[in-house]
């Protein structure tokens, strides 16, 4: 008999989680104004809000914490981190920051000016925010196929070379760099192929531009290249990562994802001028250059996390779990962004709650229903998150309306995945009885999803 697949680790420490009753959840949801960000974590049974900063560190990482050097300047922990980043990325210059958006803030302060145009593939919210707040434009050049949730192609996160070429032909004078997000979070944790990175490099070279990789989930991207792209099956994740970065000029990193630490980030680049430019903003915004917003102990844990999570077995265990959850949804016929990506399932709420009008926010309604059903917390990546059009102040209903269910790294077991899937199935089975959604009673002007107050119409 063939042995079944099993995790590449065993568990040394556990953290109890608590179930609740539907009555309790009804009350808590009401108190939270039907906004899942407003729940307290102890009111949640299985938390799928994000995979960011929620991973479980290994014994080696916890041991490394004890070796943290908290010196203000010249900390040995910084040099351990820098050496690891040099090895994994090939980038010589490293600036630590407190998280990914801080890396964006520091690097973009040097590079992005009013009127700049930054082409890329589905810029993440904070990336877009740091571009737009500088009166610049984030130009989305993702392939059109990413919008068709039922289309099954291996690299749905790719940049469309034709769109990129057009963007550069039109705006090259104002383009400070191209940014490629690996994996493409907004499109569903979808990977970008090596071939596509090569195409982006060629277009960038033609116009004399540099390329930044938003690398929050670069290791998962490398895993998909190894398992899906021709010619990479026999390469190690570290070899693939090095090749990916060789096609770029620098990176911003939220270490809270593939670095498997709870807080942290960095900028790395091969160009001294970018380093010198960004340095000027690190000191006032983040801190001195050898800590930049991180504790010495966190830099030690990150160095180990980066090394561990660029090993195949760790990534295989993780992606296998996300695929296991997707397999259960397939069995139940629940539609999601296909094929499943690296860090989450993105349920296509528009296709599930077909009776709930757009104006009543189907994905948010599905998120609330799932929480009420079993205490599973997901996150709306849809019409509420899309905010209003800055000019017309109308809601933006043009994109996808998805419920994102993130899987934290090394935290839950496959049994938890079964609970998530069963809870979703129960909601799915009564989807036709769900005809009303929610109404906004209060909202912030920007990034409203974090604080929006809602009224339930069902
Ligand atoms: N880039 C990508 C692709 C991200 O997914 C995130 C964060 C960031 C940058 C910003 O990093 O949070 O460390 O400041 N994504 C989280 C999420 C918040 O839930 O997807 P950060």
PDB file of N, CA, C and O and ligand atoms in Angstrom, residues 49-52 99-102 104 124 126-127 181 183 185 214 216-217 254 256-257 264 343 404, ligand 1:
ATOM      1  N   UNK A  49      -8.588  34.840   8.549  1.00  0.00           N
ATOM      2  CA  UNK A  49      -8.590  36.243   8.127  1.00  0.00           C
ATOM      3  C   UNK A  49      -7.375  36.554   7.256  1.00  0.00           C
ATOM      4  O   UNK A  49      -7.468  37.232   6.258  1.00  0.00           O
ATOM      5  N   UNK A  50      -6.216  36.086   7.666  1.00  0.00           N
ATOM      6  CA  UNK A  50      -4.989  36.360   6.906  1.00  0.00           C
ATOM      7  C   UNK A  50      -3.934  35.298   7.195  1.00  0.00           C
ATOM      8  O   UNK A  50      -3.979  34.619   8.231  1.00  0.00           O
ATOM      9  N   UNK A  51      -2.977  35.191   6.276  1.00  0.00           N
ATOM     10  CA  UNK A  51      -1.813  34.329   6.495  1.00  0.00           C
ATOM     11  C   UNK A  51      -0.619  35.200   6.889  1.00  0.00           C
ATOM     12  O   UNK A  51       0.517  34.756   6.850  1.00  0.00           O
ATOM     13  N   UNK A  52      -0.889  36.450   7.265  1.00  0.00           N
ATOM     14  CA  UNK A  52       0.188  37.409   7.508  1.00  0.00           C
ATOM     15  C   UNK A  52       0.497  37.540   8.992  1.00  0.00           C
ATOM     16  O   UNK A  52      -0.352  38.007   9.765  1.00  0.00           O
ATOM     17  N   UNK A  99       7.601  46.047   8.627  1.00  0.00           N
ATOM     18  CA  UNK A  99       6.781  45.097   7.865  1.00  0.00           C
ATOM     19  C   UNK A  99       6.821  45.475   6.397  1.00  0.00           C
ATOM     20  O   UNK A  99       7.583  46.368   6.006  1.00  0.00           O
ATOM     21  N   UNK A 100       6.008  44.817   5.573  1.00  0.00           N
ATOM     22  CA  UNK A 100       6.090  45.010   4.124  1.00  0.00           C
ATOM     23  C   UNK A 100       5.757  46.417   3.680  1.00  0.00           C
ATOM     24  O   UNK A 100       6.438  47.020   2.845  1.00  0.00           O
ATOM     25  N   UNK A 101       4.687  46.974   4.250  1.00  0.00           N
ATOM     26  CA  UNK A 101       4.260  48.310   3.808  1.00  0.00           C
ATOM     27  C   UNK A 101       5.295  49.367   4.186  1.00  0.00           C
ATOM     28  O   UNK A 101       5.392  50.402   3.530  1.00  0.00           O
ATOM     29  N   UNK A 102       6.077  49.087   5.208  1.00  0.00           N
ATOM     30  CA  UNK A 102       7.139  50.012   5.605  1.00  0.00           C
ATOM     31  C   UNK A 102       8.275  49.956   4.586  1.00  0.00           C
ATOM     32  O   UNK A 102       8.888  50.979   4.254  1.00  0.00           O
ATOM     33  N   UNK A 104       7.800  49.341   1.479  1.00  0.00           N
ATOM     34  CA  UNK A 104       7.253  50.114   0.348  1.00  0.00           C
ATOM     35  C   UNK A 104       7.425  51.610   0.615  1.00  0.00           C
ATOM     36  O   UNK A 104       7.870  52.367  -0.258  1.00  0.00           O
ATOM     37  N   UNK A 124      -0.793  45.084  -4.542  1.00  0.00           N
ATOM     38  CA  UNK A 124      -1.496  44.890  -3.267  1.00  0.00           C
ATOM     39  C   UNK A 124      -1.960  46.255  -2.736  1.00  0.00           C
ATOM     40  O   UNK A 124      -1.365  47.281  -3.064  1.00  0.00           O
ATOM     41  N   UNK A 126      -1.680  48.034  -0.046  1.00  0.00           N
ATOM     42  CA  UNK A 126      -0.741  48.984   0.572  1.00  0.00           C
ATOM     43  C   UNK A 126       0.250  49.503  -0.476  1.00  0.00           C
ATOM     44  O   UNK A 126       0.675  50.652  -0.421  1.00  0.00           O
ATOM     45  N   UNK A 127       0.585  48.633  -1.424  1.00  0.00           N
ATOM     46  CA  UNK A 127       1.505  49.030  -2.504  1.00  0.00           C
ATOM     47  C   UNK A 127       0.840  50.138  -3.324  1.00  0.00           C
ATOM     48  O   UNK A 127       1.440  51.189  -3.590  1.00  0.00           O
ATOM     49  N   UNK A 181       4.311  41.263  -8.337  1.00  0.00           N
ATOM     50  CA  UNK A 181       3.954  40.690  -7.045  1.00  0.00           C
ATOM     51  C   UNK A 181       3.925  39.169  -7.149  1.00  0.00           C
ATOM     52  O   UNK A 181       3.173  38.614  -7.953  1.00  0.00           O
ATOM     53  N   UNK A 183       3.645  35.648  -4.843  1.00  0.00           N
ATOM     54  CA  UNK A 183       2.568  35.362  -5.767  1.00  0.00           C
ATOM     55  C   UNK A 183       1.614  36.563  -5.805  1.00  0.00           C
ATOM     56  O   UNK A 183       1.646  37.411  -4.926  1.00  0.00           O
ATOM     57  N   UNK A 185      -1.315  38.115  -4.878  1.00  0.00           N
ATOM     58  CA  UNK A 185      -2.282  37.942  -3.783  1.00  0.00           C
ATOM     59  C   UNK A 185      -3.690  38.268  -4.249  1.00  0.00           C
ATOM     60  O   UNK A 185      -4.617  37.461  -4.114  1.00  0.00           O
ATOM     61  N   UNK A 214       7.622  42.392  -5.445  1.00  0.00           N
ATOM     62  CA  UNK A 214       6.939  42.397  -4.154  1.00  0.00           C
ATOM     63  C   UNK A 214       6.887  40.927  -3.756  1.00  0.00           C
ATOM     64  O   UNK A 214       6.097  40.145  -4.287  1.00  0.00           O
ATOM     65  N   UNK A 216       6.388  38.995  -0.942  1.00  0.00           N
ATOM     66  CA  UNK A 216       5.781  38.464   0.288  1.00  0.00           C
ATOM     67  C   UNK A 216       5.658  36.932   0.265  1.00  0.00           C
ATOM     68  O   UNK A 216       5.897  36.278   1.273  1.00  0.00           O
ATOM     69  N   UNK A 217       5.310  36.377  -0.914  1.00  0.00           N
ATOM     70  CA  UNK A 217       5.121  34.920  -0.989  1.00  0.00           C
ATOM     71  C   UNK A 217       6.012  34.324  -2.091  1.00  0.00           C
ATOM     72  O   UNK A 217       5.571  33.491  -2.890  1.00  0.00           O
ATOM     73  N   UNK A 254       7.356  41.556   2.768  1.00  0.00           N
ATOM     74  CA  UNK A 254       6.636  41.413   4.026  1.00  0.00           C
ATOM     75  C   UNK A 254       7.041  40.059   4.576  1.00  0.00           C
ATOM     76  O   UNK A 254       6.584  39.027   4.088  1.00  0.00           O
ATOM     77  N   UNK A 256       6.233  38.637   7.106  1.00  0.00           N
ATOM     78  CA  UNK A 256       5.166  38.018   7.892  1.00  0.00           C
ATOM     79  C   UNK A 256       4.510  36.845   7.154  1.00  0.00           C
ATOM     80  O   UNK A 256       3.740  36.109   7.735  1.00  0.00           O
ATOM     81  N   UNK A 257       4.818  36.719   5.871  1.00  0.00           N
ATOM     82  CA  UNK A 257       4.255  35.605   5.101  1.00  0.00           C
ATOM     83  C   UNK A 257       5.338  34.525   4.958  1.00  0.00           C
ATOM     84  O   UNK A 257       5.511  33.718   5.849  1.00  0.00           O
ATOM     85  N   UNK A 264       7.813  41.843  10.603  1.00  0.00           N
ATOM     86  CA  UNK A 264       9.110  42.091   9.971  1.00  0.00           C
ATOM     87  C   UNK A 264       8.992  42.279   8.468  1.00  0.00           C
ATOM     88  O   UNK A 264       7.978  41.931   7.854  1.00  0.00           O
ATOM     89  N   UNK A 343      -1.787  30.571  -0.764  1.00  0.00           N
ATOM     90  CA  UNK A 343      -2.008  30.875   0.658  1.00  0.00           C
ATOM     91  C   UNK A 343      -3.463  30.908   1.067  1.00  0.00           C
ATOM     92  O   UNK A 343      -3.761  31.087   2.246  1.00  0.00           O
ATOM     93  N   UNK A 404     -12.165  35.516   0.977  1.00  0.00           N
ATOM     94  CA  UNK A 404     -10.835  34.906   1.084  1.00  0.00           C
ATOM     95  C   UNK A 404     -10.729  34.114   2.375  1.00  0.00           C
ATOM     96  O   UNK A 404     -11.002  34.645   3.451  1.00  0.00           O
TER      97      UNK A 404
HETATM   98  N1  LIG B   1       2.472  42.880  -0.509  1.00  0.00           N
HETATM   99  C1  LIG B   1       1.630  41.836  -0.531  1.00  0.00           C
HETATM  100  C2  LIG B   1       1.530  40.992  -1.755  1.00  0.00           C
HETATM  101  C3  LIG B   1       0.845  41.548   0.609  1.00  0.00           C
HETATM  102  O1  LIG B   1      -0.003  40.521   0.566  1.00  0.00           O
HETATM  103  C4  LIG B   1       0.973  42.373   1.751  1.00  0.00           C
HETATM  104  C5  LIG B   1       0.167  42.117   2.944  1.00  0.00           C
HETATM  105  C6  LIG B   1       1.884  43.430   1.716  1.00  0.00           C
HETATM  106  C7  LIG B   1       2.625  43.656   0.566  1.00  0.00           C
HETATM  107  C8  LIG B   1       2.072  44.369   2.890  1.00  0.00           C
HETATM  108  O2  LIG B   1       2.780  43.731   3.890  1.00  0.00           O
HETATM  109  O3  LIG B   1       1.206  43.577   5.834  1.00  0.00           O
HETATM  110  O4  LIG B   1       3.669  43.286   6.109  1.00  0.00           O
HETATM  111  O5  LIG B   1       2.740  45.506   5.630  1.00  0.00           O
HETATM  112  N2  LIG B   1      -0.816  41.342   2.956  1.00  0.00           N
HETATM  113  C9  LIG B   1      -1.622  40.955   4.120  1.00  0.00           C
HETATM  114  C10 LIG B   1      -2.794  40.128   3.678  1.00  0.00           C
HETATM  115  C11 LIG B   1      -2.005  42.047   5.024  1.00  0.00           C
HETATM  116  O6  LIG B   1      -3.652  39.812   4.531  1.00  0.00           O
HETATM  117  O7  LIG B   1      -2.857  39.739   2.512  1.00  0.00           O
HETATM  118  P1  LIG B   1       2.581  44.053   5.457  1.00  0.00           P
END
